[in-house]
PDB file of C-alpha atoms in Angstrom:
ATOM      1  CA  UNK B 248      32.463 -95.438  40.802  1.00 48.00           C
ATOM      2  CA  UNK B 249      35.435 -93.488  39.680  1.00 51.00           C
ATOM      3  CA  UNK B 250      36.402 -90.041  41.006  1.00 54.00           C
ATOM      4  CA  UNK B 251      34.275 -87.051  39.876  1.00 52.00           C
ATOM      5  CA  UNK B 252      35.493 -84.148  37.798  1.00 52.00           C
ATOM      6  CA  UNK B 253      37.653 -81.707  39.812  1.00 51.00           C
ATOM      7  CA  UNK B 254      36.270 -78.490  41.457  1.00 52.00           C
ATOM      8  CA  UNK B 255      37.753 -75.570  39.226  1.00 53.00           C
ATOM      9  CA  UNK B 256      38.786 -72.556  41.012  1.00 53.00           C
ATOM     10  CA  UNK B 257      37.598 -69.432  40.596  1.00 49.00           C
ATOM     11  CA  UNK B 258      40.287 -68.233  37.754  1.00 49.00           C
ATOM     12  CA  UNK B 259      39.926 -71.191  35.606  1.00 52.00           C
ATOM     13  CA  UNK B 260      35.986 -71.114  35.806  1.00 49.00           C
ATOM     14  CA  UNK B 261      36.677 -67.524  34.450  1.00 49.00           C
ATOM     15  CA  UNK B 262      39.173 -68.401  31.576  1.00 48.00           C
ATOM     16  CA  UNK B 263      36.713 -71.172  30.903  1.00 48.00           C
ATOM     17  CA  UNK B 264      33.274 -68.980  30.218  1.00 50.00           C
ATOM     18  CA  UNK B 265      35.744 -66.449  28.442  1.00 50.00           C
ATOM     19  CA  UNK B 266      35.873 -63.560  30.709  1.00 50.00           C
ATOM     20  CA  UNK B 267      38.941 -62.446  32.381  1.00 51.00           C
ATOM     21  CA  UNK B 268      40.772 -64.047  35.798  1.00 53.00           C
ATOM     22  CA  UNK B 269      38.728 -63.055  38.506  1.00 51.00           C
ATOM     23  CA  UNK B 270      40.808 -60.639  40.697  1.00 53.00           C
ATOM     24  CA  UNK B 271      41.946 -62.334  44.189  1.00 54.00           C
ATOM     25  CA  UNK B 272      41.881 -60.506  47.114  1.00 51.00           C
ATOM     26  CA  UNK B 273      39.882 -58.356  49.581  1.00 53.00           C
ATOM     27  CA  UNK B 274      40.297 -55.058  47.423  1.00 50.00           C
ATOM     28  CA  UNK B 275      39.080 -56.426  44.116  1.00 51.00           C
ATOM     29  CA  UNK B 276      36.526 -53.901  42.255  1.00 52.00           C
ATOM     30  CA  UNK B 277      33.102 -55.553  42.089  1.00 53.00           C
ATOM     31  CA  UNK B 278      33.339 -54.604  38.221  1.00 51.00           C
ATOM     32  CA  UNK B 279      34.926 -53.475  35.431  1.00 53.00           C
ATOM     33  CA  UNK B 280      36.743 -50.729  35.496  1.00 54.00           C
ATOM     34  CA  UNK B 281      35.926 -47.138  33.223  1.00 53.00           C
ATOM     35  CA  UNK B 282      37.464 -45.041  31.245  1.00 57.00           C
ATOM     36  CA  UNK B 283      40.699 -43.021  33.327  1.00 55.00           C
ATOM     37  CA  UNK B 284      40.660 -38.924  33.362  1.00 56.00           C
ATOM     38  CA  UNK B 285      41.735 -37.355  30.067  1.00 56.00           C
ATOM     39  CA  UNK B 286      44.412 -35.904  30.107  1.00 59.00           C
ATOM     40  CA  UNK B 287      45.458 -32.492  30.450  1.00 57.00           C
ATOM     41  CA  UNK B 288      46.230 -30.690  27.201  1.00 59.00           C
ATOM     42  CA  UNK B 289      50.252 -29.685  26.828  1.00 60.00           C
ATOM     43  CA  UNK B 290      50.728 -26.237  28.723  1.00 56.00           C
ATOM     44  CA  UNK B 291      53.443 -23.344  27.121  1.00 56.00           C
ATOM     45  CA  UNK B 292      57.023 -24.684  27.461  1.00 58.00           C
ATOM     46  CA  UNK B 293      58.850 -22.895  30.849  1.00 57.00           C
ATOM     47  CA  UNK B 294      60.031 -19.652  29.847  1.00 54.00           C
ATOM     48  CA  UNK B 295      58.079 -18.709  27.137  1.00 54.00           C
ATOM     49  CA  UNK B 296      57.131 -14.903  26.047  1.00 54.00           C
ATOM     50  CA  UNK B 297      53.163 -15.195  25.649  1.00 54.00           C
ATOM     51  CA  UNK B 298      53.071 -11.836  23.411  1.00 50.00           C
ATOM     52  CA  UNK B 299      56.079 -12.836  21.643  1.00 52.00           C
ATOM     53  CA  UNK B 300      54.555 -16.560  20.703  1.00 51.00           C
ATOM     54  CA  UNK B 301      51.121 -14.719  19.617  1.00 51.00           C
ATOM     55  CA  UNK B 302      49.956 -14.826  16.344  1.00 52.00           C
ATOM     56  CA  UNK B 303      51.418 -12.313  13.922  1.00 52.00           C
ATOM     57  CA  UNK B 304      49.104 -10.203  12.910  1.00 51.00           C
ATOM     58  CA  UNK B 305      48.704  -9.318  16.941  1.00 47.00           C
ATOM     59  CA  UNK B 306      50.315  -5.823  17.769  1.00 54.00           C
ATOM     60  CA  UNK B 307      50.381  -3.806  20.800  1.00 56.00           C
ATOM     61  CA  UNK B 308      47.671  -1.363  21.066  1.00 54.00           C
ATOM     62  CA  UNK B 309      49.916   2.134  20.224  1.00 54.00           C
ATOM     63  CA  UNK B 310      49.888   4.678  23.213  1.00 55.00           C
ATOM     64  CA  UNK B 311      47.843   7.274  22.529  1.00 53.00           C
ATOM     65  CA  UNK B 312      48.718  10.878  21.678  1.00 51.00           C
ATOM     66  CA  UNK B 313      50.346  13.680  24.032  1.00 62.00           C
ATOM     67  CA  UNK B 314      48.325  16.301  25.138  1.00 74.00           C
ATOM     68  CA  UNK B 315      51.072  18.460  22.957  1.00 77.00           C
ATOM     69  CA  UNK B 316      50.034  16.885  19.442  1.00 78.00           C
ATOM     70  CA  UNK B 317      46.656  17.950  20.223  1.00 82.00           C
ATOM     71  CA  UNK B 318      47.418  21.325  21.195  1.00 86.00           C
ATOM     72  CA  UNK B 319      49.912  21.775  17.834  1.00 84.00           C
ATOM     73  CA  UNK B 320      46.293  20.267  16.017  1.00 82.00           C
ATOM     74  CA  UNK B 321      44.154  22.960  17.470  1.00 87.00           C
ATOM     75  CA  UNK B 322      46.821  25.800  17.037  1.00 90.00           C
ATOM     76  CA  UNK B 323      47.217  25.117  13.075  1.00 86.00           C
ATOM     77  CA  UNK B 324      43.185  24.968  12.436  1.00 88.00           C
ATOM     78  CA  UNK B 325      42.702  28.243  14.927  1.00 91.00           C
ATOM     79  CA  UNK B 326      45.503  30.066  12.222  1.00 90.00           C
ATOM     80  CA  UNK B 327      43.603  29.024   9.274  1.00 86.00           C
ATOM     81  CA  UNK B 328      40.483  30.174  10.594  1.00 89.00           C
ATOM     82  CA  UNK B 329      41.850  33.151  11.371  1.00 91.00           C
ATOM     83  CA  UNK B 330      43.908  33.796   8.317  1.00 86.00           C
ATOM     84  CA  UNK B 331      40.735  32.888   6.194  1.00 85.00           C
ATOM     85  CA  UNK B 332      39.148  35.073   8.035  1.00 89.00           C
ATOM     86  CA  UNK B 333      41.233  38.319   7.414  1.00 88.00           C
ATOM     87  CA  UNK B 334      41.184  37.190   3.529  1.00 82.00           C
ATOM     88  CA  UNK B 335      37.671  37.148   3.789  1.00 84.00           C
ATOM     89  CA  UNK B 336      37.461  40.426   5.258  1.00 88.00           C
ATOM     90  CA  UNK B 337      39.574  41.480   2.368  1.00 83.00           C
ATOM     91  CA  UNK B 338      37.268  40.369  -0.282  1.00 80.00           C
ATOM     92  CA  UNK B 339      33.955  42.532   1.578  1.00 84.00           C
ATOM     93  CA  UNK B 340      31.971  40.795   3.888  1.00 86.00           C
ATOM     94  CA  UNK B 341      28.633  41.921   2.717  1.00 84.00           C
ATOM     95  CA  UNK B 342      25.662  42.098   4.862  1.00 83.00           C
ATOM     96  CA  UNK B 343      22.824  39.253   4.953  1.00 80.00           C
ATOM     97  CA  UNK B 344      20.176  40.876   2.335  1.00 81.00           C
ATOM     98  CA  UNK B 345      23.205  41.838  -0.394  1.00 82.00           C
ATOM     99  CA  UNK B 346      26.017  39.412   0.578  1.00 80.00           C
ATOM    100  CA  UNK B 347      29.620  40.167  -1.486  1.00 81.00           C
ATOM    101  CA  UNK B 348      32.282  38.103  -2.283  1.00 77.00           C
ATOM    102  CA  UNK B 349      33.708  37.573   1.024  1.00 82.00           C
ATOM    103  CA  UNK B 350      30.581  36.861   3.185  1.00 85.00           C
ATOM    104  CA  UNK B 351      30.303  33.012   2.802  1.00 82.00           C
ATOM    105  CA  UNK B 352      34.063  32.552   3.433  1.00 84.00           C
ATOM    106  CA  UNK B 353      34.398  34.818   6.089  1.00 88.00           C
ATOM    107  CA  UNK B 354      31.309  32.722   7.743  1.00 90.00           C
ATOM    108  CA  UNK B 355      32.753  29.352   7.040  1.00 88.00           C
ATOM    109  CA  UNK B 356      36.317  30.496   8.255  1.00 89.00           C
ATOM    110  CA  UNK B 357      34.344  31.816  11.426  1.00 92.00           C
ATOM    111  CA  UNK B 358      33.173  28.393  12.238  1.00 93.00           C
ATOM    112  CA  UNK B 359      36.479  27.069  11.723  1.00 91.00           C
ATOM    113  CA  UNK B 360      38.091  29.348  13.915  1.00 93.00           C
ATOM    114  CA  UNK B 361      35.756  28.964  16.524  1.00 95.00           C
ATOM    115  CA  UNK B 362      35.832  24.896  16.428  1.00 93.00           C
ATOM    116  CA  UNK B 363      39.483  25.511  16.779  1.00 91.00           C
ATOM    117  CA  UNK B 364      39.270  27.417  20.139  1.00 93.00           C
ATOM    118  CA  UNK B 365      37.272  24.645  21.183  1.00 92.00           C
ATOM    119  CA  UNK B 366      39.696  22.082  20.108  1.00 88.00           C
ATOM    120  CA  UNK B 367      42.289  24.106  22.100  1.00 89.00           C
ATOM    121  CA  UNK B 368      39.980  24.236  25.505  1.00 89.00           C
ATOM    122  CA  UNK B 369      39.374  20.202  25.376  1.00 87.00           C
ATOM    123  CA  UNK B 370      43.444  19.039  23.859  1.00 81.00           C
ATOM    124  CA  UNK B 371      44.266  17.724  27.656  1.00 80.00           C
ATOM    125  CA  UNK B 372      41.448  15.756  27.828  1.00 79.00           C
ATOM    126  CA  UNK B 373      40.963  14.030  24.763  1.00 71.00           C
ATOM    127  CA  UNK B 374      42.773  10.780  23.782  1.00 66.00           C
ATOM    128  CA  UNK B 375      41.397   9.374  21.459  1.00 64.00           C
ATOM    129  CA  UNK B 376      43.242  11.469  18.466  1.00 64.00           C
ATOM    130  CA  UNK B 377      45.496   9.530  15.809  1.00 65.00           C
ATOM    131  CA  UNK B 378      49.349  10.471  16.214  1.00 66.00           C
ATOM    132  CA  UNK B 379      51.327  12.206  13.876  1.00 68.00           C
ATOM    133  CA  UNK B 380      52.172  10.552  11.059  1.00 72.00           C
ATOM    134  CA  UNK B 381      52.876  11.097   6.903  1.00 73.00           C
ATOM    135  CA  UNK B 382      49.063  11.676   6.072  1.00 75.00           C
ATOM    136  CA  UNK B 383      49.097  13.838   9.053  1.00 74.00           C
ATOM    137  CA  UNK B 384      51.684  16.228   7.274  1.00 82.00           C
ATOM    138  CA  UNK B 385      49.641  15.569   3.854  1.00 84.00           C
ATOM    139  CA  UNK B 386      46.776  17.085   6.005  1.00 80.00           C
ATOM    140  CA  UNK B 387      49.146  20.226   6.811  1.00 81.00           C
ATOM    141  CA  UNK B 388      50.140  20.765   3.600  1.00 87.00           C
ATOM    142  CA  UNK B 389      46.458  20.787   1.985  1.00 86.00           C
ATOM    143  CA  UNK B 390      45.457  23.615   4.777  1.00 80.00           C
ATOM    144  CA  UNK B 391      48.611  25.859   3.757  1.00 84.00           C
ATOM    145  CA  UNK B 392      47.765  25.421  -0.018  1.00 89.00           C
ATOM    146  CA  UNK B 393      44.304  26.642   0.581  1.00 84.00           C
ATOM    147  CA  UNK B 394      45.822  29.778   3.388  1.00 80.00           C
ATOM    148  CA  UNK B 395      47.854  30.435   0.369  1.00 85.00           C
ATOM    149  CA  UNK B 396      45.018  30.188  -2.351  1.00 86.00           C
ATOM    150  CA  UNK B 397      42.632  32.565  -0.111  1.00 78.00           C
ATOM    151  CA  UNK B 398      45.441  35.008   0.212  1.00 80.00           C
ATOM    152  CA  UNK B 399      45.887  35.734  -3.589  1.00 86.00           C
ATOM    153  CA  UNK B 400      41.942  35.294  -4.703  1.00 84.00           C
ATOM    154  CA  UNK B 401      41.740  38.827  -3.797  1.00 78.00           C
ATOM    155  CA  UNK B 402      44.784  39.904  -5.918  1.00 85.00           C
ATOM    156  CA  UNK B 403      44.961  38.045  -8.785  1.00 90.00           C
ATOM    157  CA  UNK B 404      41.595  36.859  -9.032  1.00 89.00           C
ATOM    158  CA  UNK B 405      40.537  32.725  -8.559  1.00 90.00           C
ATOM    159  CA  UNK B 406      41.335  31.194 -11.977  1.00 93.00           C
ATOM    160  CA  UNK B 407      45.104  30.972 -11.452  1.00 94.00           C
ATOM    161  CA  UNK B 408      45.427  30.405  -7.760  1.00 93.00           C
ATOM    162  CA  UNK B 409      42.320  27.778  -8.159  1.00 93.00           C
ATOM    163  CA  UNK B 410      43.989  26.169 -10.883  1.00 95.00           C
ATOM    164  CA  UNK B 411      47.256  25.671  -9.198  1.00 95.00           C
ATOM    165  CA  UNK B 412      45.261  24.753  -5.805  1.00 94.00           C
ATOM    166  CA  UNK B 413      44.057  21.725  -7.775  1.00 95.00           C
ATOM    167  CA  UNK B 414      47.046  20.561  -9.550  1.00 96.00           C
ATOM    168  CA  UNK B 415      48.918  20.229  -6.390  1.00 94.00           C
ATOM    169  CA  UNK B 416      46.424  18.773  -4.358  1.00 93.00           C
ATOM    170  CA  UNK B 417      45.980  16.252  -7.259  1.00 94.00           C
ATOM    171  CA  UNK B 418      49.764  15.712  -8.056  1.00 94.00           C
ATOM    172  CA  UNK B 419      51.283  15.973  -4.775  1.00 92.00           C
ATOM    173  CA  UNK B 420      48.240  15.008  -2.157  1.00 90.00           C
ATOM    174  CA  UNK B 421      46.793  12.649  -4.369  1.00 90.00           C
ATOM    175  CA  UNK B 422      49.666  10.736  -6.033  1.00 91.00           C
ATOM    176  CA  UNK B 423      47.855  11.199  -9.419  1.00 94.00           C
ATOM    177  CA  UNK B 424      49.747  11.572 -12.896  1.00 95.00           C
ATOM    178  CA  UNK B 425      51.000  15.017 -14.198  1.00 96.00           C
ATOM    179  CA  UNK B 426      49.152  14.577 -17.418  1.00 96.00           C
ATOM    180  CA  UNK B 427      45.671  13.970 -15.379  1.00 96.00           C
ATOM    181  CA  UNK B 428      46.621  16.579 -12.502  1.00 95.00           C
ATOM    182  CA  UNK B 429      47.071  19.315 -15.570  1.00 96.00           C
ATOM    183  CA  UNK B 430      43.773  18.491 -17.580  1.00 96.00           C
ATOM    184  CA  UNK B 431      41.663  18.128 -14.574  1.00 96.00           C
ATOM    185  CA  UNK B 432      43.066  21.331 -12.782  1.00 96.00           C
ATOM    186  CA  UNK B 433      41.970  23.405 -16.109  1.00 96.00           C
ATOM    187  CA  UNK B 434      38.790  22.004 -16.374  1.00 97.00           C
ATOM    188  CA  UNK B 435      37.828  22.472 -12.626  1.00 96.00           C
ATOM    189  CA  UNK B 436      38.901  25.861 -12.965  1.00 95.00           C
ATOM    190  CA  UNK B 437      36.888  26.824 -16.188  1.00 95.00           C
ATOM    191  CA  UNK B 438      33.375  24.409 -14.738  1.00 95.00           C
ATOM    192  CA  UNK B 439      33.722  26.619 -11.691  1.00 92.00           C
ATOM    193  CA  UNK B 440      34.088  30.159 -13.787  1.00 93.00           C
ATOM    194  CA  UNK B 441      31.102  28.958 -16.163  1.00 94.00           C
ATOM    195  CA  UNK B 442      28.508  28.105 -12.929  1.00 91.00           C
ATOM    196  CA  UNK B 443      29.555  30.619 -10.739  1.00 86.00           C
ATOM    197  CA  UNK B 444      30.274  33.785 -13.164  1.00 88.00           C
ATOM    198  CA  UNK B 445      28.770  33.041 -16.352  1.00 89.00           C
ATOM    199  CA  UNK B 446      25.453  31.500 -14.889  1.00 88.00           C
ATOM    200  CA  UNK B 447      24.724  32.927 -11.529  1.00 81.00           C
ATOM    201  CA  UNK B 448      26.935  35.752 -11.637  1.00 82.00           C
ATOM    202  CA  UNK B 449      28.483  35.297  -7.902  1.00 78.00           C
ATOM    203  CA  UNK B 450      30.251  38.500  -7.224  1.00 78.00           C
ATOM    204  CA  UNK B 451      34.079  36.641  -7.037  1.00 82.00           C
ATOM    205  CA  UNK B 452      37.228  38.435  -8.129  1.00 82.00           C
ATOM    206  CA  UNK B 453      38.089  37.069 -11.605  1.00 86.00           C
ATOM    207  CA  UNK B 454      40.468  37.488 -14.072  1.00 85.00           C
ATOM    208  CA  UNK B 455      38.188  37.401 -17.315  1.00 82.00           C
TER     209      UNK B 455
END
């Protein structure tokens, strides 16, 4: 009889069934390996500003308000109050039962006056106010207007001072046109004088 096939060895009788060489050695793995650790996602470069890299609509929160602006805030609405209050006063104040032309303002002026003290007591510990800023002076503006419209209602009577009252609070406060600020200024004025004079004869000083 001839010689017999050869033994194979361990790597060909791998390469043969169509696996991969059969590690040698003591430390082999008994089987396949898995999957490695994923890795680790790509961190900010060295150096980099975190805020400054942020998306762009992201803004530092503002610093809020000095206890000064709040004080200046509580000071201006304490004068109107009191200046609407001495216009009031003015007009007659009226009692309860037969109230004149000055009672309701001189009550709603009160309350102002009064929230205004308290504004004063509490302007170094509040915070949470909005800083100065242009509506903030559109604000000021609208509360002189109105110092100046109660201060001639007495005078002149409402018609013109309410007339002009609107057309700069519409022109100037409001951005509106001059042609709409005019038409809509006269017609507030004369809705106002047919309600309050004509139909429920409110004792207010009037011109006509």
């Amino acid at each position: 009889m001839g010689p017999g096939p050869a033994k194979r060895t361990a790597p060909e009788a791998g390469e043969a069934s169509g696996g991969a060489p059969a590690p040698d050695g003591p430390g082999a793995p008994d089987g396949p390996e898995g999957p490695g650790p994923a890795a680790a996602p790509p961190g900010p470069p060295a150096g980099a500003d975190p805020v400054q890299d942020a998306e762009p609509g992201f803004e530092e929160a503002p610093e809020p308000p000095r206890p000064r602006t709040n004080t200046a805030v509580a000071l201006v609405v304490t004068a109107f109050g009191a200046v609407g209050c001495l216009g009031s006063w003015s007009l007659g104040p009226g009692t309860p039962a037969e109230p004149a032309a000055g009672t309701w303002p001189l009550v709603v002026c009160a309350v102002i006056t009064v929230l205004g003290c308290v504004l004063l007591g509490t302007a170094r510990r509040t915070a949470d106010t909005e800083a100065f800023s242009a509506a903030s002076w559109k604000i000021l503006a609208g509360i002189g207007t109105m110092a100046g419209f109660i201060a001639l209602i007495g005078t002149i009577g409402f018609e013109i001072p309410s007339a002009l009252l609107a057309f700069v609070w519409l022109r100037f406060l409001g951005g509106e046109s001059w042609r709409l600020s005019a038409v809509a200024s006269v017609l507030i004025v004369a809705a106002f004088y047919a309600v309050f004079v004509g139909l429920l004869s409110v004792p207010i000083p009037h011109l006509f």
